[in-house]
C-alpha positions in Angstrom: -16.2 53.1 27.8 -12.8 51.5 27.3 -12.1 47.9 27.9 -8.8 46.4 28.9 -10.0 42.8 29.1 -8.6 41.5 25.7 -5.3 43.2 26.3 -5.0 41.9 29.8 -5.2 38.4 28.7 -2.0 38.7 26.8 0.0 40.9 29.1 2.0 40.3 32.3 0.3 41.9 35.4 3.2 44.4 35.8 3.0 45.4 32.1 -0.8 45.7 32.4 -0.5 47.9 35.5 2.0 50.3 33.8 -0.2 50.5 30.8 -3.2 51.3 33.0 -1.3 54.1 34.8 -0.2 55.6 31.5 -3.8 55.6 30.2 -5.0 57.1 33.5 -2.6 60.0 33.2 -4.2 61.0 29.9 -7.8 60.6 30.8 -10.1 62.7 33.0 -13.4 62.6 34.7 -15.6 59.6 34.5 -13.4 57.7 32.2 -10.6 57.6 34.9 -13.1 56.2 37.4 -14.2 53.5 35.0 -10.7 52.4 34.3 -10.0 52.2 38.0 -12.9 49.9 38.4 -11.6 47.7 35.6 -8.1 47.5 37.1 -9.2 44.7 39.5 -9.9 42.3 36.7 -6.5 43.1 35.1 -4.3 42.7 38.2 -5.9 39.6 39.7 -5.5 37.7 36.4 -2.1 36.0 36.6 -0.1 35.6 33.4 -0.6 32.2 31.9 2.3 30.9 29.9 1.5 28.1 27.5 3.5 25.0 28.3 6.2 23.9 25.9 4.8 21.1 23.8 7.6 19.9 21.4 6.3 16.5 20.6 2.7 16.0 21.6 -0.7 15.1 20.4 -2.8 16.1 23.4 -6.4 16.9 22.4 -7.4 20.5 22.9 -10.6 22.3 22.2 -8.9 24.9 20.0 -7.8 22.2 17.6 -11.4 21.8 16.5 -11.0 25.1 14.6 -7.7 24.3 13.0 -9.4 24.7 9.5 -11.4 27.9 9.9 -13.6 29.0 7.0 -12.2 31.9 4.8 -13.3 35.2 6.2 -12.9 37.1 2.9 -15.4 35.1 0.8 -18.9 35.8 2.2 -20.5 34.5 -1.0 -19.1 30.9 -0.5 -21.1 28.6 1.7 -19.1 25.4 1.4 -16.5 23.9 -0.8 -17.2 20.2 -1.4 -14.3 17.7 -2.0 -13.1 17.4 -5.6 -13.3 13.6 -5.5 -16.2 11.9 -3.9 -15.3 8.9 -1.9 -16.9 5.5 -2.8 -19.3 4.1 -0.3 -18.0 1.2 1.8 -20.2 -1.3 3.5 -19.3 -2.6 7.0 -18.9 -6.1 5.6 -16.5 -4.9 3.0 -14.3 -3.0 5.5 -14.2 -5.9 8.0 -13.2 -8.3 5.3 -9.9 -6.4 4.7 -7.0 -8.7 5.6 -3.3 -8.2 6.2 -1.4 -9.5 3.2 2.1 -9.5 1.6 3.1 -9.9 -2.0 6.1 -12.2 -2.3 9.2 -10.8 -4.1 9.8 -12.3 -7.5 12.8 -10.4 -8.9 15.6 -8.1 -7.8 13.4 -5.0 -8.3 10.9 -6.3 -5.8 13.6 -7.1 -3.3 15.0 -3.5 -3.7 11.6 -2.0 -3.1 10.9 -4.3 0.0 14.3 -3.5 1.4 13.7 0.3 1.2 10.3 -0.1 2.8 11.8 -2.0 5.7 14.4 0.6 6.1 11.8 3.3 6.0 9.6 1.4 8.5 12.5 1.2 11.0 13.1 4.9 10.7 9.4 5.7 11.2 9.1 3.3 14.2 12.1 5.0 15.8 10.8 8.5 15.1 7.2 7.9 16.4 8.2 5.6 19.3 6.2 2.7 17.9 6.5 -0.8 19.3 3.5 -3.0 19.3 3.0 -5.5 22.1 3.5 -9.2 21.2 1.7 -12.1 22.8 3.8 -14.9 24.3 2.3 -18.4 24.1 3.1 -21.8 25.4 2.1 -25.2 24.1 -0.4 -27.1 26.3 -0.6 -30.8 26.8 -3.3 -31.2 24.2 -1.2 -29.4 21.5 -3.2 -26.2 21.7 -1.6 -22.8 22.3 -2.5 -20.7 25.3 -1.6 -17.0 25.7 0.5 -16.2 28.7 0.0 -12.4 28.3 1.5 -9.4 26.7 5.2 -8.9 26.3 5.4 -5.1 25.8 8.0 -3.6 23.6 10.3 -0.7 24.4 7.4 1.8 24.2 3.8 1.0 25.3 1.3 2.1 22.7 -1.6 4.3 23.9 -3.9 6.8 22.3 -1.3 9.5 22.1 1.3 7.2 20.6 -1.1 6.0 18.0 -2.1 9.5 16.9 1.6 10.5 16.6 2.2 7.5 14.4 -0.9 8.2 12.3 0.0 11.8 11.7 3.6 11.0 10.7 2.5 8.1 8.5 -0.1 10.1 6.6 2.1 13.1 6.1 4.5 10.8 4.2 1.9 8.6 2.5 0.5 11.6 0.6 3.8 12.2 -1.3 4.1 9.3 -3.8 0.8 9.8 -5.6 1.4 13.5 -6.1 5.0 12.9 -7.3 4.0 10.1 -9.7 1.1 12.1 -11.1 3.3 15.2 -11.7 6.0 13.2 -13.4 3.5 11.4 -15.7 1.8 14.7 -16.4 5.0 16.3 -17.6 5.9 13.1 -19.4 2.6 13.3 -21.3 3.1 17.0 -22.2 6.7 16.4 -23.3 5.8 13.4 -25.5 2.5 14.9 -26.7 0.7 11.7 -25.8 -2.1 10.6 -23.6 -1.4 9.1 -20.2 -4.3 6.6 -20.4 -5.9 7.4 -17.1 -3.0 7.0 -14.7 -2.7 10.6 -13.6 -6.3 10.8 -12.2 -5.9 7.7 -10.1 -2.6 8.9 -8.7 -3.9 12.3 -7.8 -7.0 10.8 -6.2 -4.7 8.6 -4.1 -2.7 11.6 -2.9 -5.9 13.5 -2.1 -7.2 10.6 -0.1 -4.1 10.3 2.0 -4.2 14.1 2.7 -7.8 13.7 3.9 -6.5 11.0 6.3 -4.0 13.6 7.6 -6.6 16.4 7.9 -8.9 14.0 9.8 -6.3 13.2 12.4 -5.3 16.8 12.7 -8.8 17.5 14.0 -8.0 15.1 16.8 -4.4 15.9 17.6 -2.0 18.9 17.5 1.6 18.1 16.4 4.2 19.9 18.4 7.1 21.9 17.0 9.6 19.0 17.1 7.1 16.7 15.1 6.5 19.5 12.6 10.2 19.8 12.1 10.5 16.0 11.6 7.6 16.1 9.0 9.3 18.9 7.2 12.6 17.1 7.0 11.0 13.8 6.0 8.9 15.4 3.3 11.9 17.2 1.8 14.0 14.1 1.7 11.3 11.7 0.6 9.8 13.9 -2.1 13.1 14.5 -3.9 14.2 10.9 -3.5 11.0 9.5 -4.8 11.0 12.0 -7.7 14.4 10.9 -8.8 13.5 7.2 -8.3 10.3 7.6 -10.4 12.3 9.1 -13.3 14.6 6.0 -13.2 12.1 3.2 -12.6 8.3 3.8 -12.1 7.7 0.1 -11.8 10.0 -0.2 -8.7 8.3 2.9 -7.2 4.8 1.5 -7.5 6.0 -1.8 -6.0 7.6 0.2 -3.2 4.3 2.0 -2.5 2.5 -1.3 -2.6 4.8 -2.7 0.1 4.4 0.6 2.1 0.6 0.3 2.0 1.0 -3.3 3.3 2.6 -1.8 6.4 -0.1 0.8 6.7 -2.8 -1.9 6.6 -0.9 -3.8 9.3 -0.6 -0.7 11.5 -4.3 0.1 11.3 -5.3 -3.5 11.9 -3.2 -3.5 15.1 -4.8 -0.3 16.2 -8.3 -1.7 15.6 -7.3 -4.9 17.5 -6.2 -2.8 20.4 -9.5 -1.0 20.5 -11.4 -4.2 20.5 -9.2 -5.6 23.2 -9.9 -2.6 25.5 -6.4 -1.3 25.4 -7.4 2.2 24.2 -10.3 3.1 26.6 -10.3 6.8 25.5 -11.4 5.8 22.0 -14.3 3.5 23.0 -16.8 6.3 22.7 -14.8 8.9 20.8 -16.8 10.2 17.8 -15.1 10.8 14.4 -14.6 14.4 13.4 -17.2 16.1 11.2 -14.7 16.3 8.3 -14.5 12.4 8.4 -18.3 12.0 8.6 -18.8 14.1 5.5 -15.9 12.6 3.5 -16.7 9.0 4.0 -20.5 9.5 4.3 -20.4 7.7 7.7 -23.9 6.5 8.7 -25.5 7.2 12.0 -24.4 4.8 14.7 -21.2 4.0 12.9 -19.1 7.1 13.6 -16.8 5.9 16.4 -13.0 5.9 16.3 -13.0 2.3 15.5 -15.3 2.9 12.5 -13.0 5.7 11.3 -10.0 3.4 11.4 -12.0 0.7 9.5 -12.6 3.3 6.7 -9.0 4.4 6.6 -7.7 0.8 6.6 -9.9 0.0 3.6 -8.5 3.0 1.8 -4.9 1.8 2.5 -5.9 -1.7 1.3 -7.1 -0.1 -2.0 -3.9 1.8 -2.4 -2.0 -1.5 -1.8 -4.0 -3.1 -4.6 -3.7 -0.2 -7.0 0.1 0.2 -6.7 0.9 -3.5 -6.8 -1.3 -3.7 -10.0 0.4 -0.6 -11.6 3.7 -2.2 -10.8 2.7 -5.2 -12.9 1.9 -3.2 -16.0 3.9 -1.8 -18.9 4.5 1.7 -17.7 4.6 3.4 -21.1 1.6 1.9 -22.9 -0.9 0.1 -20.7 -4.1 1.9 -19.7 -5.2 2.3 -16.1 -7.4 -0.8 -15.4 -9.1 1.0 -12.5 -10.9 3.5 -14.7 -11.3 1.4 -17.8 -14.5 0.0 -19.3 -14.4 -3.8 -20.0 -15.9 -5.9 -22.7 -17.5 -8.2 -20.1 -18.5 -6.1 -17.1 -19.7 -9.2 -15.3 -16.2 -10.7 -15.1 -14.3 -9.6 -12.0 -12.0 -6.7 -12.8 -10.3 -3.8 -11.1 -12.5 -0.8 -10.1 -12.6 2.2 -7.8 -14.5 0.3 -5.2 -13.4 -2.5 -2.9 -15.8 -5.1 -4.3 -13.2 -7.2 -6.1 -10.2 -6.1 -4.2 -7.0 -8.2 -4.6 -4.5 -7.6 -1.8 -1.5 -8.5 -3.9 -2.6 -6.7 -7.0 -3.9 -7.8 -10.4 -1.5 -9.5 -12.8 -1.2 -8.0 -16.3 -2.7 -11.0 -18.1 -5.8 -10.8 -15.9 -6.7 -7.2 -16.9 -5.1 -6.7 -20.4 
């Protein structure tokens, strides 16, 4: 028996009818009768044209299979991540604070100026404008909130996901560029890199996992994909040239950029706690996130996911501010080094002794 159901789903009713008549003309007997019986399901099914979605993050069921397993490797069961994520406790994640490292020289001021320029462009591209509270002074000297003064765009679940996707698509670039430059530098000079490459690659991998997690929850439209393509092309090449000129300024730039990321995720978490994002109150984190962060049972909500990601961004903030304080050519990576006195606070891969503004060179060398 022939079936026209798969074909009918993708054809216009007129085209399906013409195709049916053509097939009927070449068939005889019982097959013709069977096809006539099937014609009803073909003709009553109207053609459904997918709506144009140029810039959207609307959740759809088919997004859940955006990363299908390979169909030509039957012997492979699962491919675990190359870098296992350190375990974060709830207390550690909630202790993360918004912080800013004050500029101390012209190089820091250049890096901060570039981050602010980039922040303005990203805010404009993603329609980001966080609401600000207006306050008045009471008679007893205390401040009382009058309400929310909304910006040009009101932030909701869709706006936040658009911003997260765009942010993480850019955030994964610096680590990979810096690692590749240092790798080639090590090969060219025939010298060791003293552990910097591994940490930078792990940072890029971690940022990409953030992006893959959000892609399980939102589907970028064509316009947003075009924006990501353009931003990556400009940012990659620009950061590559800048890293060849001054790695120190580049690490300071990334440190300031991660400060903005921590601020962004802190505001999103605050909006969830304030009840401004009701769709996320009971939304479960995707399975890819549960496995990567080893999220325990009962702590797999959207708020928990943002707490994990904010802790990662805070770690990147610490790492890059610290690397920006070191001698780029000769100092070892303090985050993978073994210390003479392990009981003394020192940098590590975890967030146990995290320093928001980075470790100074004299503290670790």
